[in-house]
Coordinates of C-alpha atoms in Angstrom, one line a residue:
Chain A
E15 CA 133.5 143.6 86.3
V16 CA 130.0 143.1 87.3
Q17 CA 129.0 144.7 90.7
L18 CA 126.0 145.2 92.5
V19 CA 125.9 147.1 95.8
E20 CA 122.7 147.5 98.0
S21 CA 122.4 150.3 100.4
G22 CA 119.6 151.7 102.8
G23 CA 119.2 149.2 105.4
N24 CA 118.5 150.5 108.8
L25 CA 116.8 149.9 112.1
V26 CA 113.1 150.9 111.9
H27 CA 110.0 150.5 113.9
P28 CA 107.0 148.5 112.9
G29 CA 104.6 150.1 110.6
R30 CA 107.4 152.5 109.1
S31 CA 108.7 152.7 105.6
L32 CA 112.2 152.1 104.1
R33 CA 113.8 152.1 100.6
L34 CA 116.4 150.0 99.6
S35 CA 118.9 150.8 96.7
C36 CA 120.7 148.5 94.4
T37 CA 123.4 150.3 92.3
A38 CA 124.8 148.1 89.3
S39 CA 127.8 148.7 87.1
G40 CA 129.8 146.5 84.7
F41 CA 126.9 145.4 82.5
P42 CA 124.2 146.7 80.5
F43 CA 121.6 147.3 83.4
G44 CA 118.7 148.1 81.1
D45 CA 119.0 144.6 79.5
Y46 CA 118.5 142.7 82.6
G47 CA 115.8 141.8 85.2
L48 CA 116.5 142.6 88.9
S49 CA 115.4 140.4 91.8
W50 CA 115.3 140.9 95.3
F51 CA 116.1 138.2 98.0
R52 CA 116.0 138.2 101.7
Q53 CA 117.4 136.0 104.5
A54 CA 116.3 136.3 108.0
P55 CA 119.0 135.9 110.9
G56 CA 120.1 132.1 110.9
K57 CA 117.5 131.2 108.2
G58 CA 117.4 130.3 104.7
L59 CA 116.9 132.4 101.5
E60 CA 113.7 133.8 100.4
W61 CA 112.7 135.4 97.0
V62 CA 111.0 139.0 97.7
G63 CA 110.2 140.0 94.2
F64 CA 111.5 141.0 90.8
I65 CA 111.3 143.8 87.9
R66 CA 111.7 142.8 84.4
S67 CA 113.8 144.8 82.0
K68 CA 111.8 147.2 79.7
T69 CA 112.1 145.0 77.0
Y70 CA 109.7 142.9 78.8
G71 CA 107.4 145.6 79.9
G72 CA 109.3 146.7 83.1
T73 CA 106.6 144.7 85.0
T74 CA 106.8 143.4 88.5
E75 CA 106.2 140.2 90.6
Y76 CA 106.0 139.9 94.2
A77 CA 106.1 137.2 96.9
A78 CA 102.7 136.7 98.7
S79 CA 104.5 137.8 102.1
V80 CA 105.2 141.2 100.6
K81 CA 102.8 141.8 97.9
G82 CA 100.8 145.1 98.4
R83 CA 103.5 146.4 100.9
F84 CA 106.5 146.5 98.7
T85 CA 107.4 147.9 95.4
I86 CA 110.3 147.5 93.1
S87 CA 111.0 150.0 90.7
R88 CA 114.1 151.0 88.3
D89 CA 116.0 153.8 86.9
D90 CA 117.9 152.4 84.0
S91 CA 119.7 156.0 83.4
E92 CA 121.3 155.7 86.7
S93 CA 121.5 151.6 86.8
I94 CA 119.7 151.7 90.2
A95 CA 117.0 149.3 91.2
Y96 CA 114.8 150.4 94.3
L97 CA 112.9 148.1 97.0
Q98 CA 110.3 150.4 98.7
M99 CA 109.3 148.7 101.8
N100 CA 106.0 150.0 103.6
S101 CA 104.2 148.8 106.5
L102 CA 107.1 146.8 107.9
K103 CA 106.8 144.2 110.3
T104 CA 109.2 142.5 112.7
E105 CA 109.3 139.3 110.4
D106 CA 110.7 141.5 107.5
T107 CA 114.0 141.7 109.5
A108 CA 116.4 140.2 107.2
M109 CA 119.6 140.9 105.1
Y110 CA 118.3 141.9 101.7
F111 CA 120.3 141.0 98.2
C112 CA 119.9 142.1 94.7
T113 CA 120.7 139.9 91.8
R114 CA 120.4 140.0 88.4
H115 CA 118.7 137.8 85.9
G116 CA 118.1 137.4 82.1
G117 CA 121.6 136.3 81.1
A118 CA 123.3 132.6 80.7
A119 CA 122.5 131.9 84.2
D120 CA 119.8 133.7 86.2
F121 CA 120.9 135.2 89.6
D122 CA 124.7 135.0 88.8
Y123 CA 125.8 138.1 90.4
W124 CA 124.7 139.1 93.9
G125 CA 125.3 142.3 95.9
Q126 CA 126.8 142.0 99.6
G127 CA 123.4 142.6 101.1
T128 CA 122.1 145.5 103.2
L129 CA 120.4 144.7 106.8
V130 CA 116.9 145.7 107.5
T131 CA 116.0 145.6 111.2
V132 CA 112.3 146.0 112.2
S133 CA 112.0 146.3 116.0
S134 CA 110.3 148.6 118.4
Chain B
D2 CA 104.4 126.9 94.5
I3 CA 107.3 124.4 93.8
Q4 CA 108.6 122.7 97.0
M5 CA 112.4 122.1 97.0
T6 CA 113.4 119.1 99.6
Q7 CA 117.1 119.2 100.2
S8 CA 119.1 116.5 101.9
P9 CA 120.8 116.1 104.2
S10 CA 120.3 119.1 106.5
S11 CA 124.0 118.8 107.4
L12 CA 127.0 116.6 107.0
S13 CA 130.6 116.2 108.6
A14 CA 133.2 115.4 106.2
S15 CA 136.9 115.4 105.8
V16 CA 139.4 117.3 103.4
G17 CA 139.4 114.8 100.1
D18 CA 136.4 113.5 100.6
R19 CA 133.4 113.1 98.0
V20 CA 130.4 114.7 98.9
T21 CA 127.0 114.6 97.4
I22 CA 124.0 116.6 98.3
T23 CA 120.5 116.0 97.0
C24 CA 117.6 118.3 96.0
R25 CA 114.0 116.8 95.2
A26 CA 111.5 119.1 93.6
S27 CA 107.9 118.7 94.2
Q28 CA 107.0 118.9 90.3
S29 CA 108.9 118.4 87.2
M30 CA 111.0 121.5 86.2
A31 CA 113.4 120.2 83.4
I32 CA 116.8 121.6 84.3
Y33 CA 115.8 124.9 85.8
V34 CA 118.1 124.4 89.1
N35 CA 120.8 126.6 90.5
W36 CA 123.0 125.6 93.3
Y37 CA 124.8 127.9 95.5
Q38 CA 127.5 128.1 98.4
Q39 CA 127.2 130.6 101.0
T40 CA 129.7 131.3 104.1
P41 CA 128.6 133.2 107.0
G42 CA 128.1 136.9 106.4
K43 CA 128.5 136.6 102.6
A44 CA 126.0 136.5 99.8
P45 CA 125.4 133.2 97.9
N46 CA 127.8 132.1 95.2
L47 CA 126.6 130.7 92.3
L48 CA 128.2 127.4 91.6
I49 CA 126.0 125.5 89.0
Y50 CA 123.2 126.6 86.6
A51 CA 120.6 124.7 84.6
A52 CA 121.3 121.9 86.6
S53 CA 124.7 120.9 85.2
S54 CA 126.7 124.0 83.8
L55 CA 129.6 125.2 85.8
Q56 CA 129.5 128.8 86.5
S57 CA 132.6 130.5 85.2
G58 CA 135.4 130.7 87.9
V59 CA 134.0 127.7 90.0
P60 CA 136.3 124.7 90.4
S61 CA 135.8 121.8 88.3
R62 CA 135.7 119.8 91.6
F63 CA 131.9 121.0 91.7
S64 CA 129.5 119.4 89.4
G65 CA 125.6 119.1 89.1
R66 CA 123.6 116.4 87.7
G67 CA 119.7 115.8 87.2
S68 CA 116.6 116.7 85.5
G69 CA 112.9 116.7 86.0
T70 CA 112.4 116.4 89.9
D71 CA 115.7 114.8 91.1
F72 CA 119.1 116.7 91.3
T73 CA 122.5 116.4 92.8
L74 CA 125.6 118.4 93.7
T75 CA 128.8 116.7 94.0
I76 CA 132.2 118.0 95.6
S77 CA 134.6 115.5 94.1
S78 CA 137.4 116.1 96.7
L79 CA 136.4 118.6 99.5
Q80 CA 138.8 121.3 100.2
P81 CA 139.2 123.3 103.5
E82 CA 137.5 126.3 101.6
D83 CA 134.4 124.1 100.6
F84 CA 133.1 124.1 104.3
A85 CA 130.0 126.2 104.0
T86 CA 126.1 126.0 103.3
Y87 CA 124.8 124.8 100.0
Y88 CA 121.4 125.5 98.6
C89 CA 119.5 124.4 95.6
Q90 CA 117.0 126.7 94.0
E91 CA 114.3 126.2 91.3
T92 CA 114.6 128.7 88.5
Y93 CA 111.7 127.4 86.6
S94 CA 109.0 129.7 88.2
I95 CA 108.3 132.3 90.9
P96 CA 108.8 132.2 93.9
Y97 CA 112.2 130.6 92.7
T98 CA 112.2 128.6 95.7
F99 CA 115.3 127.2 97.6
G100 CA 115.8 124.2 99.5
Q101 CA 116.5 124.4 103.1
G102 CA 120.1 124.1 102.8
T103 CA 123.0 121.8 103.6
K104 CA 125.7 122.7 105.9
V105 CA 128.9 121.1 105.4
E106 CA 131.1 120.8 108.5
I107 CA 134.9 119.4 109.3
K108 CA 134.8 116.0 110.6

């Protein structure tokens, strides 16, 4: 069974950092790209960024709103993807989801999400 | 960036009704559209990918159509568990933009 489990969400002050994890199981993690999405309270869904599989260079892409502050990495030996978030702003407050792509359907499985609250 | 204009933003319907939600893209994207269902406090659940392919495990009352710039999601006979918010998403290019969502409520 494919599973993605996010963790690491917390309440943090503006300007601080936080690292989220996405732990995967049930599929060949290294063969898939991983995306992070977020959803602010009561709002719609927003793509944050993704990391390609090593087959495609393991390179990353980011939304303009987080570029230069957020970094995605992956540890294929542990089947974990990370979202390092620096210089957090109040507008980064959201539920953060990870999802995979590269199969028949992109974004077919999602984790349950982890909540990040940025507030003083 | 591609813009996805979804309509209506909300609708009221009864169990057994046929419901159609529309999404229009700001530029042509072949069939690179997903549709999701989301209930409060849960992650989005993929219903349709590549505009018209039914995701495994999704009931056949859900169907998708379209190509280019105009796409639709249809629920042929609304069931109690279908009251939720639905989103379209372009999967053609980053930033993989979503529509604004359609909240389906009980009439």
